[in-house]
Coordinates of N, CA and C in Angstrom, one line a residue:
X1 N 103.1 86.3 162.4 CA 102.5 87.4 163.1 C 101.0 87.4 162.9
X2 N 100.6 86.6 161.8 CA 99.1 86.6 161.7 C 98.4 87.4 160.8
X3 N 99.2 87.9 159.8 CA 98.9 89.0 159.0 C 98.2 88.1 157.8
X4 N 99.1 87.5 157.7 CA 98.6 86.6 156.2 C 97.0 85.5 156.5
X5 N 96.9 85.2 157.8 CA 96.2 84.4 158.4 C 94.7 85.0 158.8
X6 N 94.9 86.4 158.8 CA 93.9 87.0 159.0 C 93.2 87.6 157.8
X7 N 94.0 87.8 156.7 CA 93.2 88.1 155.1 C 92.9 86.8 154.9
X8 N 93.2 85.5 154.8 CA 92.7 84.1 154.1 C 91.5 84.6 155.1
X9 N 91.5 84.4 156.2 CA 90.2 84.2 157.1 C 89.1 85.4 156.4
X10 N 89.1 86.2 156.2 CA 88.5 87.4 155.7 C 87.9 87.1 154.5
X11 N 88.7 86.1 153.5 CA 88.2 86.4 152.0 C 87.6 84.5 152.2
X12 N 87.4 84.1 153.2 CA 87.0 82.5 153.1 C 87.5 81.8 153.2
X13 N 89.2 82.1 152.7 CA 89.8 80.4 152.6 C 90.1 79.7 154.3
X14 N 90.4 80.2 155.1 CA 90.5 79.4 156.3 C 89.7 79.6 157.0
X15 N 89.3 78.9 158.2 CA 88.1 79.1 159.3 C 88.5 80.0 160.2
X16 N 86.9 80.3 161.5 CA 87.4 81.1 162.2 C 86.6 80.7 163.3
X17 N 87.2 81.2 164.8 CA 86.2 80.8 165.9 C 85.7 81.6 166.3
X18 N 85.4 82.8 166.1 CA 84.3 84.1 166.8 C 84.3 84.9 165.6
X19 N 82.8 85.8 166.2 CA 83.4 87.0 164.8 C 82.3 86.8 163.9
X20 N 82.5 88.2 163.1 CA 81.5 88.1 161.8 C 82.5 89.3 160.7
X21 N 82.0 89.0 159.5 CA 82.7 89.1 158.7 C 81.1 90.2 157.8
X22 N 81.6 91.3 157.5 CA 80.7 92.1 157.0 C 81.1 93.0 155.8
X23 N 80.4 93.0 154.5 CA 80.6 94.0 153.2 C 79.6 95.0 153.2
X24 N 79.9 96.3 154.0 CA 79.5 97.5 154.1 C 78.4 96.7 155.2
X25 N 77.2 97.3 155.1 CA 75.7 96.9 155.8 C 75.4 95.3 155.6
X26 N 76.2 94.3 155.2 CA 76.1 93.4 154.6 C 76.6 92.1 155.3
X27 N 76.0 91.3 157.0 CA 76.9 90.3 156.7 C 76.7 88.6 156.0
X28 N 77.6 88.8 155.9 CA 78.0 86.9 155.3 C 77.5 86.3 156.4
X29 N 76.2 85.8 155.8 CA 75.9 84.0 156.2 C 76.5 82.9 155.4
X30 N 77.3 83.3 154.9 CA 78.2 82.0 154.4 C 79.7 82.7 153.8
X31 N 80.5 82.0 154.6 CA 82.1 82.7 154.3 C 83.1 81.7 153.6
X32 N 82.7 82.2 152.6 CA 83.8 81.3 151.5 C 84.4 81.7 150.2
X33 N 85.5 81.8 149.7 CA 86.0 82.5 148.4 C 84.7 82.4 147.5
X34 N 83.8 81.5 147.1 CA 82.7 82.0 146.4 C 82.0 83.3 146.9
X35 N 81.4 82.6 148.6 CA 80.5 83.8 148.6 C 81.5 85.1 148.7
X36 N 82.4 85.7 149.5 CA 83.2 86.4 149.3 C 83.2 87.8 148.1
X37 N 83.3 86.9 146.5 CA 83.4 87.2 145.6 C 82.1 87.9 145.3
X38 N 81.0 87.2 145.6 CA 79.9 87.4 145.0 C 79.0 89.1 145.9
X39 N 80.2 88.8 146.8 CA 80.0 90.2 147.7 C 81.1 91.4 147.6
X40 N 82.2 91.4 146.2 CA 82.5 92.1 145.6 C 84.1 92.1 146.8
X41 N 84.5 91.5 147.3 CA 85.7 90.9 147.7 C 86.7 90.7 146.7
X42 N 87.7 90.7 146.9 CA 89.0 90.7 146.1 C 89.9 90.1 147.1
X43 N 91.3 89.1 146.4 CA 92.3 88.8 147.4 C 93.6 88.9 146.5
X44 N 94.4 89.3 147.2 CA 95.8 88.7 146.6 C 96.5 88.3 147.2
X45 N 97.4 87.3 147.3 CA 97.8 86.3 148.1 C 99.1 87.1 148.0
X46 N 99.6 86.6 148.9 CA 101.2 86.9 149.2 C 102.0 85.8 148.6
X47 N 101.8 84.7 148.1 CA 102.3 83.7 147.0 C 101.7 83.5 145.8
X48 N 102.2 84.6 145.3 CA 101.8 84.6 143.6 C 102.1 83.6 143.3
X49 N 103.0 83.0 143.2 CA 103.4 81.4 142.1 C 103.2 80.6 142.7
X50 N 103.1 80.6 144.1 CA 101.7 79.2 144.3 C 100.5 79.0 144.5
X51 N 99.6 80.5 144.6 CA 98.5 80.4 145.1 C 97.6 81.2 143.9
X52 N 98.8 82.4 143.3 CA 97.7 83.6 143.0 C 98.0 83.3 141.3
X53 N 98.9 82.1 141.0 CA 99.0 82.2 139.4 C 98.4 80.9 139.0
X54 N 98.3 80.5 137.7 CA 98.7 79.4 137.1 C 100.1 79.5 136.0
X55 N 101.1 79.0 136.3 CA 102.4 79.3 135.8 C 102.5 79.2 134.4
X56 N 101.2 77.5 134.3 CA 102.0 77.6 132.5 C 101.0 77.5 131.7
X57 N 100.1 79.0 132.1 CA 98.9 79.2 131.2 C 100.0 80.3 130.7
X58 N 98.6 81.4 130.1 CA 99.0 82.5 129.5 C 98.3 83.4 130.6
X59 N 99.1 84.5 130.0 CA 98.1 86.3 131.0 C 96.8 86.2 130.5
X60 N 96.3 86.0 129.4 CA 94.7 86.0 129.5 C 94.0 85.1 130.2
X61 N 94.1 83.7 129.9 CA 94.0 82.8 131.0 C 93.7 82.9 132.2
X62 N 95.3 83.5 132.5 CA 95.0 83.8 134.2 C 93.8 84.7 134.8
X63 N 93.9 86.0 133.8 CA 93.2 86.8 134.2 C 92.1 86.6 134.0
X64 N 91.4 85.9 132.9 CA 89.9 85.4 132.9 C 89.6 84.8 133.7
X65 N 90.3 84.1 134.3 CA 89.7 82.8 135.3 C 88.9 82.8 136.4
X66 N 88.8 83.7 137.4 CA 88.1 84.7 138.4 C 86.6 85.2 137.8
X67 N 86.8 85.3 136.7 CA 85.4 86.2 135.8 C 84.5 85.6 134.8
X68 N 84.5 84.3 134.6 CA 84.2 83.6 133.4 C 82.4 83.7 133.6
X69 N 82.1 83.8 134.6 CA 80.6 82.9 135.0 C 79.8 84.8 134.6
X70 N 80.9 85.3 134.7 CA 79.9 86.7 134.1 C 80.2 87.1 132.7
X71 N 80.9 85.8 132.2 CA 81.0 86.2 130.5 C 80.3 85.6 130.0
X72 N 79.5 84.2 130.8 CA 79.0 82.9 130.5 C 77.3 83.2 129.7
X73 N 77.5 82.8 128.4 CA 75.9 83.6 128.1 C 74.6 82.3 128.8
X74 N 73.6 83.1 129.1 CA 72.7 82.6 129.9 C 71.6 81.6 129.8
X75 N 71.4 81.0 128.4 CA 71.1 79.9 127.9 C 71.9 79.0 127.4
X76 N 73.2 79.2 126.4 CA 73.7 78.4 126.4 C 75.3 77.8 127.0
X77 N 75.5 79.0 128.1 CA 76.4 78.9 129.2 C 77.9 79.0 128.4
X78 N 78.1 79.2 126.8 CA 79.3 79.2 125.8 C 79.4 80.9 126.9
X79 N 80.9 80.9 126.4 CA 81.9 82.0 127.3 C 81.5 83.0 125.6
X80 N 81.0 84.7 126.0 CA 81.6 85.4 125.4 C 82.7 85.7 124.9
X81 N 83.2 85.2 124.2 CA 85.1 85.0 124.4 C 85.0 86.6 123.5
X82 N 85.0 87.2 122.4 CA 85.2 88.3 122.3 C 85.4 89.6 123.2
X83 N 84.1 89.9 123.8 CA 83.9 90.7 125.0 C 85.1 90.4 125.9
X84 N 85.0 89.4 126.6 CA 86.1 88.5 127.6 C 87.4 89.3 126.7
X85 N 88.0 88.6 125.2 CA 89.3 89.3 125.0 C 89.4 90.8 125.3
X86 N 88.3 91.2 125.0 CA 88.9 93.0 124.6 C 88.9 93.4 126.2
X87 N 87.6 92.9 127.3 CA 88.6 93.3 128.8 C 89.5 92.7 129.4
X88 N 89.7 91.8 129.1 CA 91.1 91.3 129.2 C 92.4 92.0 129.1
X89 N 92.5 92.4 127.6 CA 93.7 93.4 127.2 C 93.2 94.8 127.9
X90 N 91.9 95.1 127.9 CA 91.8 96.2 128.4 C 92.9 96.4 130.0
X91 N 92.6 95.6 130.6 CA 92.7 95.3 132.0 C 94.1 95.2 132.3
X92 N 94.4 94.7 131.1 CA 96.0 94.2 131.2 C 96.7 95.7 130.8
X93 N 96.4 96.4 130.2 CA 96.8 97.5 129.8 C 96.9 98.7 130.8
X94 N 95.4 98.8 132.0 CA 95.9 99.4 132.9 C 96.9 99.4 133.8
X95 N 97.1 97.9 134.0 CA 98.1 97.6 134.8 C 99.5 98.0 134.4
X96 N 99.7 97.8 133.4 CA 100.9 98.2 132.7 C 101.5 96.9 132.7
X97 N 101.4 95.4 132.0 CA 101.5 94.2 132.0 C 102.8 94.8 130.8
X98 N 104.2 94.5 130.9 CA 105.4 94.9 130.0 C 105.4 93.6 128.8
X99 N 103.9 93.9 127.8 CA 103.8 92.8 127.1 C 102.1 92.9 126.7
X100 N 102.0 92.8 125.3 CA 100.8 93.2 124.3 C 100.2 91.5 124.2
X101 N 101.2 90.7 124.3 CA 100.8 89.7 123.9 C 100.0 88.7 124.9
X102 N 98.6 89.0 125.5 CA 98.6 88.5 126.3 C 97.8 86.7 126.2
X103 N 97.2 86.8 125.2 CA 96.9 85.8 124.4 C 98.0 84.6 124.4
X104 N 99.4 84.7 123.9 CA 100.5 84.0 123.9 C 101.5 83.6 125.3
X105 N 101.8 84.6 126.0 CA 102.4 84.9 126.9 C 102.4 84.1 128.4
X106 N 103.1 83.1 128.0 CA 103.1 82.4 129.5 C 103.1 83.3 130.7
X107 N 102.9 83.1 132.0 CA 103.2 84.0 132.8 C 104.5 83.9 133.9
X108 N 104.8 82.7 133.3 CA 106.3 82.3 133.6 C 107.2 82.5 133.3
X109 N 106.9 83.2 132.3 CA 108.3 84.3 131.6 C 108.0 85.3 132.1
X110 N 107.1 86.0 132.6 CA 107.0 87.3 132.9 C 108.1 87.3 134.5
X111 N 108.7 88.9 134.4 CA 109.1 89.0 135.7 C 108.7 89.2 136.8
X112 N 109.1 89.2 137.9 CA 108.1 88.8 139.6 C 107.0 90.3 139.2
X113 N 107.6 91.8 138.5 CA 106.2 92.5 138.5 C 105.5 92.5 138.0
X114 N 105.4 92.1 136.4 CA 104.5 91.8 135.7 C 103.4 90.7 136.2
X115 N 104.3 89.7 136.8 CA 103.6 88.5 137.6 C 102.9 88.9 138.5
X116 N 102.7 90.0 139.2 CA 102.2 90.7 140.1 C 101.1 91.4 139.6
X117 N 101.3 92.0 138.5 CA 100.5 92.9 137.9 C 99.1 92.2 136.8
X118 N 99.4 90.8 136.4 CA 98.8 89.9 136.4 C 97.7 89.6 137.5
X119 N 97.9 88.9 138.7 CA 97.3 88.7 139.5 C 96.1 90.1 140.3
X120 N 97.0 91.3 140.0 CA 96.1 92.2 140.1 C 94.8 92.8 139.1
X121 N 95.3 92.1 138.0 CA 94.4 92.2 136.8 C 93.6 91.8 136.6
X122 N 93.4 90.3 137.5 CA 92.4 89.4 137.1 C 91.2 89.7 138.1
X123 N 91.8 90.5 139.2 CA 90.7 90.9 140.2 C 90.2 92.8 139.7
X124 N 90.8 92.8 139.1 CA 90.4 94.1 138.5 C 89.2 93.8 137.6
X125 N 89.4 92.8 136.9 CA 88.1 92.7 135.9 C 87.2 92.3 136.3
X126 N 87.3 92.0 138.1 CA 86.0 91.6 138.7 C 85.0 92.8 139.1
X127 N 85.8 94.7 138.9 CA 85.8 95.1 140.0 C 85.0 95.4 141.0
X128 N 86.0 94.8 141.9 CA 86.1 94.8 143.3 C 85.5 95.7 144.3
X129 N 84.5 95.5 145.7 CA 84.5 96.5 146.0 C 85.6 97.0 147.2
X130 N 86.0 95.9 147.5 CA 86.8 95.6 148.8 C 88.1 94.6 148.1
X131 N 89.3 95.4 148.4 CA 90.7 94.5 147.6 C 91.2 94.4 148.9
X132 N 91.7 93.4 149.4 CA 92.5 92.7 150.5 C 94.3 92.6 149.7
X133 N 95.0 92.9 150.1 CA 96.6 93.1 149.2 C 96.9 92.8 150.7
X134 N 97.5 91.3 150.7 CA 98.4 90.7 151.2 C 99.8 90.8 150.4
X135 N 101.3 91.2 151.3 CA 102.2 91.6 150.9 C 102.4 92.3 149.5
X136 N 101.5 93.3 148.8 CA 101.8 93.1 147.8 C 102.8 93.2 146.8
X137 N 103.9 94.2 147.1 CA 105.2 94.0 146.7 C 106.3 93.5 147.3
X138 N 106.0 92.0 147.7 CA 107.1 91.5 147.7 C 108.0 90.7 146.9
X139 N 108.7 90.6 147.1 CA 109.7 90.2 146.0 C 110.0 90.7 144.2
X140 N 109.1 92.3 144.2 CA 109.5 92.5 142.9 C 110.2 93.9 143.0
X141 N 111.0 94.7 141.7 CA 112.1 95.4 142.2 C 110.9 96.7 142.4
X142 N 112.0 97.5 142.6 CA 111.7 99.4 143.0 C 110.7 99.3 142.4
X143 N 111.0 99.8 140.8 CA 110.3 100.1 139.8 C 108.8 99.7 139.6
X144 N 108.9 98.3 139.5 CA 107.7 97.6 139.9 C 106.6 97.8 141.4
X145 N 107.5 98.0 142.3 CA 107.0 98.3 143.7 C 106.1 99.9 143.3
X146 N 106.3 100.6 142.9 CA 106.0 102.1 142.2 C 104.4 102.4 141.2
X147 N 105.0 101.0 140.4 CA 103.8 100.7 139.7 C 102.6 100.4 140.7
X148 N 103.0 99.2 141.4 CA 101.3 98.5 142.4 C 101.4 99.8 143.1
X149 N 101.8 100.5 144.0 CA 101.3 102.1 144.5 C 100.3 102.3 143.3
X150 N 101.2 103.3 142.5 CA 100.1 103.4 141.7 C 98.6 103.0 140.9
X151 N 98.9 101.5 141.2 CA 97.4 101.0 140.7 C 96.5 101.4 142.2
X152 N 97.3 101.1 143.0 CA 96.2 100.4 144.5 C 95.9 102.0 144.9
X153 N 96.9 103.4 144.7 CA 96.0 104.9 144.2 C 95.0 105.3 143.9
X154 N 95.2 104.4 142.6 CA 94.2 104.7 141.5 C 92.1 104.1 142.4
X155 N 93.0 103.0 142.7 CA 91.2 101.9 143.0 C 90.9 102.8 144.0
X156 N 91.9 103.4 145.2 CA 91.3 103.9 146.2 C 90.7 105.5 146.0
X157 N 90.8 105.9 145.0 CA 90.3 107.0 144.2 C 88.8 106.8 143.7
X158 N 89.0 105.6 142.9 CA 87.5 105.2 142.8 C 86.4 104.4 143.4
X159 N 87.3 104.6 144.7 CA 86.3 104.5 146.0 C 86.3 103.1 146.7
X160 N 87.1 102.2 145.7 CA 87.3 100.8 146.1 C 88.1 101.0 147.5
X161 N 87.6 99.7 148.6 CA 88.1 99.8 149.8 C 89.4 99.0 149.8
X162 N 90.7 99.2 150.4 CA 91.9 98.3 150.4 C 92.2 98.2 151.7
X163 N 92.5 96.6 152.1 CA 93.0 96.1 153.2 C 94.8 96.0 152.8
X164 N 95.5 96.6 153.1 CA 96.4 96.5 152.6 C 97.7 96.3 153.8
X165 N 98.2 94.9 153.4 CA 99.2 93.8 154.6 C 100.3 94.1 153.9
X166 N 101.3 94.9 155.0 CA 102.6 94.7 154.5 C 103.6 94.7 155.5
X167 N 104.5 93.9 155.8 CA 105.6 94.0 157.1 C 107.0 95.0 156.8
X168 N 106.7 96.3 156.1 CA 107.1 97.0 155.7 C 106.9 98.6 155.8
X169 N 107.3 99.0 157.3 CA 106.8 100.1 158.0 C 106.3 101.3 157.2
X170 N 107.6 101.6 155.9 CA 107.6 102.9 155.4 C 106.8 102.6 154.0
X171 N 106.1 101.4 153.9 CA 105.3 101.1 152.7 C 104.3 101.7 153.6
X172 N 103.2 101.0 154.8 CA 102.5 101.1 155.6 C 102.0 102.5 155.9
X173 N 103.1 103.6 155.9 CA 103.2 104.7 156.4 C 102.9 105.5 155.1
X174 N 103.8 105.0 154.1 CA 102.9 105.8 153.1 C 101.7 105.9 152.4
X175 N 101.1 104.2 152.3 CA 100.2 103.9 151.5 C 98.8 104.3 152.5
X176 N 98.7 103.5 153.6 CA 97.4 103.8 154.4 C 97.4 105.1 154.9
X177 N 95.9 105.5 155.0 CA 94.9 106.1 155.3 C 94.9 105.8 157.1
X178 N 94.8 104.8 157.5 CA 94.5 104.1 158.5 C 95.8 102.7 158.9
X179 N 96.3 102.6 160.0 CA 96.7 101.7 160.6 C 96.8 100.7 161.8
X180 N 96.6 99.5 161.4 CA 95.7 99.1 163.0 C 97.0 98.2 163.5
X181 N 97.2 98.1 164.4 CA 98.1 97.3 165.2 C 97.1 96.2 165.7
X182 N 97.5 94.7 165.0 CA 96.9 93.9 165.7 C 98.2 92.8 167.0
X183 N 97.5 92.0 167.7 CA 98.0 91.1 168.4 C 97.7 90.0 168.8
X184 N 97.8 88.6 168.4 CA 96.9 87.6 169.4 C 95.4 87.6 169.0
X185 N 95.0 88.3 167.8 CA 93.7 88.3 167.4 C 92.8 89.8 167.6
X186 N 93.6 90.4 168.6 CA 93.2 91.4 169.0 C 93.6 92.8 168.0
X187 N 92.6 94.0 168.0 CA 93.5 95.3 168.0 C 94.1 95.7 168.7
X188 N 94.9 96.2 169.2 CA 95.9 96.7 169.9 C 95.9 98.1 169.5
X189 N 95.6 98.7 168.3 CA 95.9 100.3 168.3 C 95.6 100.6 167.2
X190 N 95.0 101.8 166.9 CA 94.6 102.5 165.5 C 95.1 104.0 165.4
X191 N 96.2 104.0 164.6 CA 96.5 105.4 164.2 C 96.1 105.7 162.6
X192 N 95.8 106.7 162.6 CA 95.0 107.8 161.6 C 96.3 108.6 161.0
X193 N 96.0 108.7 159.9 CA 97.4 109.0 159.2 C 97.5 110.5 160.0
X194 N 96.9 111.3 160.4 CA 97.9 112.8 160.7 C 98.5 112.7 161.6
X195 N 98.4 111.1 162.4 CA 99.4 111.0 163.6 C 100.1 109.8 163.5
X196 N 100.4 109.6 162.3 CA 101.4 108.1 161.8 C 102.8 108.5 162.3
X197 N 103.5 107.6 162.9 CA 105.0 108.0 163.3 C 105.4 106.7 164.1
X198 N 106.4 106.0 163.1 CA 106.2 104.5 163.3 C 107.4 104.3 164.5
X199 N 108.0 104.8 165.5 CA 108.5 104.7 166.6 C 106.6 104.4 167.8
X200 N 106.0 105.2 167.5 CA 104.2 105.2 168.1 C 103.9 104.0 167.8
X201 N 104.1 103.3 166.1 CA 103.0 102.7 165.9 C 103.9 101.2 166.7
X202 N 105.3 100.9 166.2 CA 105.7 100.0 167.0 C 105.9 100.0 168.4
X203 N 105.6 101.0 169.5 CA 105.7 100.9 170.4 C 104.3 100.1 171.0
X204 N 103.5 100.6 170.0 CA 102.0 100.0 170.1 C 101.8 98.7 170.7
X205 N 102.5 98.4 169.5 CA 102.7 96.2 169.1 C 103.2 96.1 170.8
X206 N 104.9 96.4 170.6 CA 105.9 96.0 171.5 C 105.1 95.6 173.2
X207 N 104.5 97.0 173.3 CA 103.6 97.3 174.6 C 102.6 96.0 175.0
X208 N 101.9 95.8 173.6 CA 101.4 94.7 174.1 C 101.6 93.3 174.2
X209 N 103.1 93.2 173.2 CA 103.5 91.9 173.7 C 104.2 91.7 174.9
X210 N 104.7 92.9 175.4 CA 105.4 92.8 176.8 C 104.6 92.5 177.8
X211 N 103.5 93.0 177.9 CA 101.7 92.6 178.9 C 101.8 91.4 178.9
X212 N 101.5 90.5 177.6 CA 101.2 89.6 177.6 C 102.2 88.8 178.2
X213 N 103.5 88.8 178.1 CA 105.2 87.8 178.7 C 104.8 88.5 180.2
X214 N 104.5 89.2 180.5 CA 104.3 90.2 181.8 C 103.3 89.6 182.8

């Protein structure tokens, strides 16, 4: 459908043929997961275990790895590693990571939410000013699914902006603020949450794919 194809394109990793890509009053003359970053962008991939982990590090590991170049001291380029540990656990601790040990802790043992909660952590220690959440609870249980609400709450409280992709109407309907119906590259529709009512929002889509077969 294009969902996942359109956050890679947003945060760098794929190309695009029209268009400009802008952070607040800000655009990118150069669109790439570096520059991205450096413009306070965040991603989370919809394939944690292939794209958004390294399996057979540890949770600190993973989570430092996004952030190193601003631990990095400025003449002799050695990593802070103290500072680095304590936001690390810090970080990990918001999240609710089910596990102190983050220093030891493969992330391969952890289960799909913790694994999730991971990958959220490590862009948390960037923070972000714009989080793009591609599928973010997929494949982890209820419980888990409860928790990432609650984090992606929390950032949107502290003013952080969230693109948030999910093919899951009544996640959609609860979590956004805003919902756009895209198509074919296009918008197709924008409802505003005091008129969210997902028989509307799918009629949206449907409407316009029948145009187009039409």
């Amino acid at each position: 459908a294009g969902r996942s194809e359109l956050a890679r394109i947003l945060f760098g990793l794929d190309p695009f043929e029209a268009g400009r890509i802008a952070v607040g009053d800000t655009t990118l003359t150069e669109v790439s997961p570096e520059a991205c970053m450096r413009h306070g962008m965040a991603f989370l991939t919809e394939d944690r275990r292939g794209e958004g982990l390294m399996m057979e590090a540890t949770i600190a590991d993973n989570t430092a790895l996004p952030s190193l170049r601003a631990y990095a001291r400025s003449l002799t380029g050695w990593i802070a590693r103290s500072r680095l540990e304590d936001d690390v656990a810090e970080v990990s601790r918001r999240v609710q990571i089910n596990t102190t040990d983050y220093r030891g802790m493969l992330v391969k043992n952890l289960s799909g939410g913790n694994q999730q909660k991971v990958v959220i952590g490590k862009w948390l220690l960037r923070q972000p000013k714009v989080f793009i959440l591609d599928e973010p609870t997929r494949g982890i249980d209820v419980g888990a699914k409860f928790e990432v609400y609650k984090i992606v709450n929390q950032l949107v409280a502290e003013g952080t902006a969230v693109l948030f992709i999910s093919s899951e109407m009544e996640e959609l309907i609860g979590m956004c603020d805003r919902i756009l119906v895209m198509s074919h590259g296009e918008i197709t529709g924008i409802h505003e949450r005091h008129e969210f009512d997902s028989e509307r929002i799918l009629e949206t889509a449907m409407l316009k794919n029948l145009a187009d077969v039409a």
